[in-house]
Tab-separated table of C-alpha atoms in Angstrom:
chain	number	residue	atom	x	y	z
A	82	MET	CA	56.833	33.051	11.192
A	83	GLY	CA	58.845	30.799	13.564
A	84	THR	CA	57.794	27.630	11.840
A	85	SER	CA	59.945	26.651	8.619
A	86	VAL	CA	57.876	25.676	5.737
A	87	GLN	CA	59.361	24.413	2.438
A	88	VAL	CA	56.875	23.600	-0.636
A	89	THR	CA	58.174	21.609	-3.256
A	90	PRO	CA	55.685	20.594	-6.148
A	91	LEU	CA	56.596	17.252	-7.616
A	92	SER	CA	53.780	17.078	-10.155
A	93	GLY	CA	50.932	19.153	-11.261
A	94	VAL	CA	52.116	22.826	-11.570
A	95	TYR	CA	52.493	24.747	-14.890
A	96	ASN	CA	50.596	21.944	-16.695
A	97	GLU	CA	47.533	19.415	-16.134
A	98	ASN	CA	49.596	16.666	-14.888
A	99	PRO	CA	48.391	14.810	-11.723
A	100	LEU	CA	48.959	16.301	-8.443
A	101	SER	CA	51.909	15.662	-5.816
A	102	TYR	CA	53.437	18.082	-3.297
A	103	LEU	CA	56.116	17.705	-0.878
A	104	VAL	CA	55.633	19.958	2.107
A	105	SER	CA	58.144	20.120	4.816
A	106	ILE	CA	57.422	21.782	8.188
A	107	ASP	CA	59.997	22.249	10.803
A	108	GLY	CA	61.924	18.903	8.712
A	109	PHE	CA	58.638	16.759	8.992
A	110	ASN	CA	57.993	15.784	5.509
A	111	PHE	CA	54.221	15.709	3.999
A	112	LEU	CA	53.410	14.212	0.789
A	113	ILE	CA	50.029	15.784	-0.231
A	114	ASP	CA	48.502	13.680	-2.888
A	115	CYS	CA	50.170	11.128	-5.072
A	116	GLY	CA	48.565	11.191	-8.339
A	117	TRP	CA	49.002	9.552	-11.522
A	118	ASN	CA	46.951	9.692	-14.856
A	119	ASP	CA	45.384	7.191	-17.286
A	120	HIS	CA	48.551	6.660	-19.213
A	121	PHE	CA	50.366	5.283	-16.344
A	122	ASP	CA	53.831	6.691	-17.566
A	123	PRO	CA	56.346	5.972	-14.848
A	124	SER	CA	58.637	8.938	-15.984
A	125	LEU	CA	55.948	11.244	-14.464
A	126	LEU	CA	56.787	10.014	-10.979
A	127	GLN	CA	60.403	10.589	-11.198
A	128	PRO	CA	60.602	13.499	-8.901
A	129	LEU	CA	58.433	11.588	-6.438
A	130	SER	CA	60.801	8.620	-6.623
A	131	LYS	CA	63.636	10.785	-5.574
A	132	VAL	CA	62.041	11.775	-2.204
A	133	ALA	CA	59.454	8.736	-1.492
A	134	SER	CA	61.704	7.125	0.957
A	135	LYS	CA	62.127	10.495	3.142
A	136	ILE	CA	58.354	11.022	3.545
A	137	ASP	CA	56.729	11.070	7.020
A	138	ALA	CA	53.222	11.320	6.313
A	139	VAL	CA	50.730	11.220	3.245
A	140	LEU	CA	47.770	13.471	3.013
A	141	LEU	CA	45.187	12.656	0.352
A	142	SER	CA	42.606	15.177	-0.785
A	143	TYR	CA	40.430	13.157	-3.130
A	144	GLY	CA	39.691	9.422	-3.976
A	145	ASP	CA	40.309	9.697	-7.895
A	146	MET	CA	43.300	8.836	-10.254
A	147	LEU	CA	44.603	12.378	-10.239
A	148	HIS	CA	45.143	12.405	-6.559
A	149	LEU	CA	46.054	9.028	-5.282
A	150	GLY	CA	46.865	6.893	-8.491
A	151	ALA	CA	50.304	6.526	-7.926
A	152	LEU	CA	50.041	5.248	-4.166
A	153	PRO	CA	50.387	1.565	-4.792
A	154	PHE	CA	52.945	1.895	-7.251
A	155	ALA	CA	55.031	4.371	-5.231
A	156	MET	CA	54.826	2.002	-2.209
A	157	LYS	CA	55.865	-1.036	-4.142
A	158	GLN	CA	58.695	0.498	-6.296
A	159	PHE	CA	59.885	3.714	-4.577
A	160	GLY	CA	60.074	2.629	-0.953
A	161	LEU	CA	57.252	5.144	0.244
A	162	ASN	CA	56.370	3.639	3.529
A	163	ALA	CA	54.525	6.246	5.549
A	164	PRO	CA	50.828	6.572	7.334
A	165	VAL	CA	48.464	7.793	4.992
A	166	PHE	CA	45.651	10.279	6.108
A	167	SER	CA	42.173	10.708	4.290
A	168	THR	CA	38.648	10.923	4.793
A	169	GLU	CA	36.561	7.575	4.865
A	170	PRO	CA	35.042	7.984	1.213
A	171	VAL	CA	38.412	9.022	0.016
A	172	TYR	CA	39.672	5.843	1.345
A	173	ARG	CA	36.599	3.627	0.274
A	174	LEU	CA	36.014	5.148	-3.322
A	175	GLY	CA	39.876	5.575	-3.777
A	176	LEU	CA	40.348	1.797	-3.251
A	177	LEU	CA	37.252	0.976	-5.661
A	178	THR	CA	38.808	3.474	-8.421
A	179	MET	CA	42.282	1.677	-8.180
A	180	TYR	CA	40.400	-1.657	-8.565
A	181	ASP	CA	38.585	-0.530	-11.324
A	182	GLN	CA	41.667	0.920	-13.014
A	183	SER	CA	43.517	-2.612	-12.542
A	184	PHE	CA	40.575	-4.662	-13.912
A	185	SER	CA	40.073	-2.342	-16.850
A	186	ARG	CA	43.913	-2.340	-17.864
A	187	LYS	CA	44.127	-5.981	-17.525
A	188	ALA	CA	40.995	-6.612	-19.621
A	189	VAL	CA	42.864	-5.021	-22.625
A	190	SER	CA	46.717	-5.254	-22.097
A	191	GLU	CA	49.330	-7.098	-20.287
A	192	PHE	CA	49.129	-4.612	-17.288
A	193	ASP	CA	51.846	-5.365	-14.498
A	194	LEU	CA	52.737	-2.101	-12.970
A	195	PHE	CA	50.500	-2.925	-9.713
A	196	SER	CA	48.368	-5.844	-8.863
A	197	LEU	CA	45.270	-6.156	-6.677
A	198	ASP	CA	47.511	-7.198	-3.849
A	199	ASP	CA	49.711	-4.045	-4.250
A	200	ILE	CA	46.417	-1.809	-4.107
A	201	ASP	CA	45.310	-3.743	-0.852
A	202	SER	CA	48.807	-3.316	0.596
A	203	ALA	CA	48.985	0.408	-0.170
A	204	PHE	CA	45.448	1.143	1.611
A	205	GLN	CA	46.106	-0.942	4.668
A	206	ASN	CA	48.124	1.833	6.277
A	207	PHE	CA	45.356	4.641	6.192
A	208	THR	CA	43.914	6.574	9.224
A	209	ARG	CA	40.584	8.065	8.408
A	210	LEU	CA	39.339	11.213	9.808
A	211	THR	CA	36.177	13.143	9.755
A	212	TYR	CA	35.834	16.654	8.896
A	213	SER	CA	37.368	19.302	11.140
A	214	GLN	CA	38.672	16.590	13.400
A	215	ASN	CA	42.094	17.605	14.673
A	216	HIS	CA	44.701	14.794	14.565
A	217	HIS	CA	47.725	15.377	16.774
A	218	LEU	CA	50.872	13.757	15.378
A	219	SER	CA	53.299	12.218	17.738
A	220	GLY	CA	57.076	11.396	17.487
A	221	LYS	CA	59.037	13.372	14.784
A	222	GLY	CA	55.694	15.251	14.086
A	223	GLU	CA	55.076	16.264	17.650
A	224	GLY	CA	53.351	19.544	17.909
A	225	ILE	CA	52.026	19.224	14.205
A	226	VAL	CA	48.196	19.029	13.860
A	227	ILE	CA	46.507	18.028	10.793
A	228	ALA	CA	42.502	18.328	10.108
A	229	PRO	CA	40.471	17.836	6.719
A	230	HIS	CA	37.996	20.209	5.799
A	231	VAL	CA	35.199	20.088	3.158
A	232	ALA	CA	36.317	20.705	-0.373
A	233	GLY	CA	33.314	20.012	-2.299
A	234	HIS	CA	34.153	18.522	-5.983
A	235	LEU	CA	34.200	15.054	-4.966
A	236	LEU	CA	32.564	12.915	-2.077
A	237	GLY	CA	35.098	12.997	0.828
A	238	GLY	CA	37.166	15.950	-1.065
A	239	THR	CA	39.437	17.577	1.635
A	240	VAL	CA	41.066	20.821	1.861
A	241	TRP	CA	43.861	20.154	4.331
A	242	LYS	CA	44.935	22.279	7.368
A	243	ILE	CA	48.155	21.710	9.197
A	244	THR	CA	48.812	23.707	12.142
A	245	LYS	CA	52.175	24.220	13.951
A	246	ASP	CA	52.869	26.751	16.793
A	247	GLY	CA	49.675	28.463	15.809
A	248	GLU	CA	50.634	28.857	12.147
A	249	ASP	CA	48.400	27.394	9.412
A	250	VAL	CA	49.370	25.874	6.273
A	251	VAL	CA	46.402	25.207	3.985
A	252	TYR	CA	46.319	22.900	1.200
A	253	ALA	CA	43.154	23.707	-1.220
A	254	VAL	CA	43.261	22.191	-4.741
A	255	ASP	CA	40.334	21.424	-7.056
A	256	PHE	CA	37.896	22.503	-4.481
A	257	ASN	CA	34.178	23.770	-5.739
A	258	HIS	CA	32.531	26.744	-4.321
A	259	ARG	CA	29.207	25.709	-5.520
A	260	LYS	CA	26.684	23.556	-3.501
A	261	GLU	CA	25.743	20.569	-5.944
A	262	ARG	CA	22.952	17.880	-5.653
A	263	HIS	CA	25.289	15.663	-3.676
A	264	LEU	CA	27.787	17.743	-1.995
A	265	ASN	CA	28.106	21.059	-0.204
A	266	GLY	CA	30.307	23.574	-1.513
A	267	THR	CA	33.806	23.963	0.186
A	268	VAL	CA	34.427	25.798	3.477
A	269	LEU	CA	37.805	27.387	2.208
A	270	GLU	CA	36.571	31.089	3.032
A	271	SER	CA	36.095	30.325	6.577
A	272	PHE	CA	39.836	30.151	7.070
A	273	TYR	CA	41.496	33.276	8.207
A	274	ARG	CA	44.676	34.366	6.662
A	275	PRO	CA	46.837	31.234	6.839
A	276	ALA	CA	50.625	31.553	6.785
A	277	VAL	CA	50.821	29.407	3.654
A	278	LEU	CA	48.124	28.617	1.116
A	279	ILE	CA	48.633	26.152	-1.578
A	280	THR	CA	45.879	26.237	-4.298
A	281	ASP	CA	45.354	26.386	-7.977
A	282	ALA	CA	43.575	28.562	-10.389
A	283	TYR	CA	42.599	25.653	-12.865
A	284	ASN	CA	39.207	27.187	-13.759
A	285	ALA	CA	39.888	30.661	-13.172
A	286	LEU	CA	39.507	31.883	-16.675
A	287	ASN	CA	36.399	29.724	-17.495
A	288	SER	CA	33.188	31.428	-17.301
A	289	GLN	CA	30.726	28.709	-15.925
A	290	PRO	CA	27.163	28.605	-16.914
A	291	SER	CA	24.589	28.365	-14.271
A	292	ARG	CA	23.784	24.699	-12.936
A	293	GLN	CA	20.394	25.266	-14.143
A	294	GLN	CA	21.361	26.177	-17.542
A	295	ARG	CA	24.023	23.317	-17.893
A	296	ASP	CA	21.720	20.499	-16.664
A	297	LYS	CA	18.785	21.706	-19.028
A	298	GLN	CA	21.092	21.606	-22.108
A	299	PHE	CA	22.715	18.297	-21.112
A	300	LEU	CA	19.164	16.660	-20.334
A	301	GLU	CA	17.634	17.838	-23.483
A	302	THR	CA	20.162	16.681	-25.590
A	303	ILE	CA	20.068	13.149	-23.901
A	304	LEU	CA	16.131	13.335	-24.094
A	305	LYS	CA	16.324	14.297	-27.882
A	306	THR	CA	18.771	11.285	-28.791
A	307	LEU	CA	16.673	8.614	-26.815
A	308	GLU	CA	13.409	9.976	-28.435
A	309	GLY	CA	15.043	9.772	-31.708
A	310	GLY	CA	15.848	5.950	-31.309
A	311	GLY	CA	19.440	6.454	-30.235
A	312	ASN	CA	21.468	5.605	-27.334
A	313	VAL	CA	23.687	7.723	-25.293
A	314	LEU	CA	27.038	6.835	-23.693
A	315	LEU	CA	28.673	9.072	-21.111
A	316	PRO	CA	32.166	8.214	-20.335
A	317	VAL	CA	32.445	8.394	-16.443
A	318	ASP	CA	35.213	8.051	-13.728
A	319	SER	CA	34.756	5.032	-11.315
A	320	ALA	CA	33.183	6.855	-8.172
A	321	GLY	CA	33.669	10.378	-8.436
A	322	ARG	CA	31.922	12.912	-10.500
A	323	VAL	CA	29.722	10.058	-11.832
A	324	LEU	CA	27.812	10.216	-8.514
A	325	GLU	CA	26.417	13.965	-9.563
A	326	LEU	CA	25.323	12.433	-12.949
A	327	LEU	CA	23.688	9.517	-11.416
A	328	LEU	CA	21.446	11.985	-9.331
A	329	ILE	CA	20.761	14.330	-12.226
A	330	LEU	CA	19.768	11.322	-14.426
A	331	GLU	CA	17.598	9.924	-11.497
A	332	GLN	CA	15.877	12.981	-10.643
A	333	PHE	CA	14.744	13.764	-14.515
A	334	TRP	CA	13.725	10.334	-15.144
A	335	GLY	CA	11.561	10.526	-11.991
A	336	GLN	CA	10.095	13.935	-12.963
A	337	ARG	CA	9.357	13.042	-16.666
A	338	PHE	CA	8.201	9.351	-15.983
A	339	LEU	CA	10.789	7.922	-18.374
A	340	ASN	CA	11.093	4.329	-19.078
A	341	TYR	CA	14.597	4.112	-20.752
A	342	PRO	CA	17.048	2.151	-18.885
A	343	ILE	CA	20.027	3.292	-17.382
A	344	PHE	CA	23.270	1.238	-16.913
A	345	PHE	CA	26.102	2.369	-14.524
A	346	LEU	CA	28.803	0.196	-15.954
A	347	SER	CA	32.110	-0.582	-14.346
A	348	TYR	CA	33.881	-3.230	-12.548
A	349	VAL	CA	33.073	-1.831	-9.252
A	350	SER	CA	29.787	0.149	-10.000
A	351	SER	CA	27.456	-2.052	-7.553
A	352	SER	CA	30.200	-1.798	-4.752
A	353	THR	CA	30.348	1.879	-5.480
A	354	ILE	CA	26.495	2.485	-4.949
A	355	ASP	CA	26.381	0.138	-1.937
A	356	TYR	CA	29.152	2.361	-0.182
A	357	ILE	CA	27.791	5.536	-1.120
A	358	LYS	CA	24.502	4.686	0.598
A	359	SER	CA	26.126	4.567	3.828
A	360	PHE	CA	27.881	8.031	3.315
A	361	LEU	CA	25.039	10.372	3.556
A	362	GLU	CA	26.524	12.404	6.325
A	363	TRP	CA	29.240	13.244	4.075
A	364	MET	CA	26.812	14.679	1.269
A	365	SER	CA	24.891	17.898	0.941
A	366	ASP	CA	22.720	19.235	3.820
A	367	SER	CA	19.576	18.566	1.711
A	368	ILE	CA	20.326	14.956	1.373
A	369	ALA	CA	21.295	14.363	4.983
A	370	LYS	CA	17.979	16.208	5.754
A	371	SER	CA	15.647	14.235	3.553
A	372	PHE	CA	17.107	10.969	5.091
A	373	GLU	CA	16.561	12.319	8.393
A	374	THR	CA	13.056	13.301	8.096
A	375	SER	CA	11.781	10.759	5.568
A	376	ARG	CA	14.388	7.918	5.666
A	377	ASP	CA	14.664	8.772	1.852
A	378	ASN	CA	18.273	7.558	0.568
A	379	ALA	CA	18.979	9.722	-2.474
A	380	PHE	CA	21.025	6.747	-3.889
A	381	LEU	CA	18.647	4.013	-3.811
A	382	MET	CA	18.416	4.337	-7.709
A	383	LYS	CA	14.949	3.417	-8.738
């Protein structure tokens, strides 16, 4: 391989910490993911602080805390000042996720690690790409092509392919092989022998039940509780896996003609629903097809 590739994990290896990788290709420094977690512990970001000023481009794979949560803080405190690349849903839903975190923290504490202005400032420098779009870098990155591909797991979720001189570096973490209600499965298997593959084995030892079995158990438990006069509280993320949950509940309520009210409560829930209604082309084939044939939008939430 004539291209020099160096991979330095900054966070998220050997444990379940948020993800952040430094990937250098012929001296061009990519920061791939810039995650933090709900504890907002600055010591977790120490490795990132040492390299932030040398980063040439940031690639984000998902719009949740574990993949982009540290971006506003790193730009404000560490001198991270590089163009950021993501899909449109990762940009939009990532922004809402960070707003939600800020509002939620400030409601219960003197939270001052980053402000809404810091979030806005961090999200100003984004280039949004569509799936399979080849984007040619210029200047120091001349000759490098980046492209996002379907990862599954979260809306807009990305497997990154970086190409230089015919050699591919593929970054594929937290992907999902399974097709779901609102998402197609990953296209990772369509890549042919990349020179470097960065991935994880997070669920490798977990035996997953079938979706049918898992949903049945979940919905039966909810229904039993409601019919017994109880309430059900589901802790959810701001704009990630919650979308699949909303569809599961929406379909079940429709099939069973249930009248129990469902509340989606967060500081950004109405904005989240508004945005995802316009992201149908990023969703599963069945949702896109249903909209094309009958103008039926799965996220109208009756």
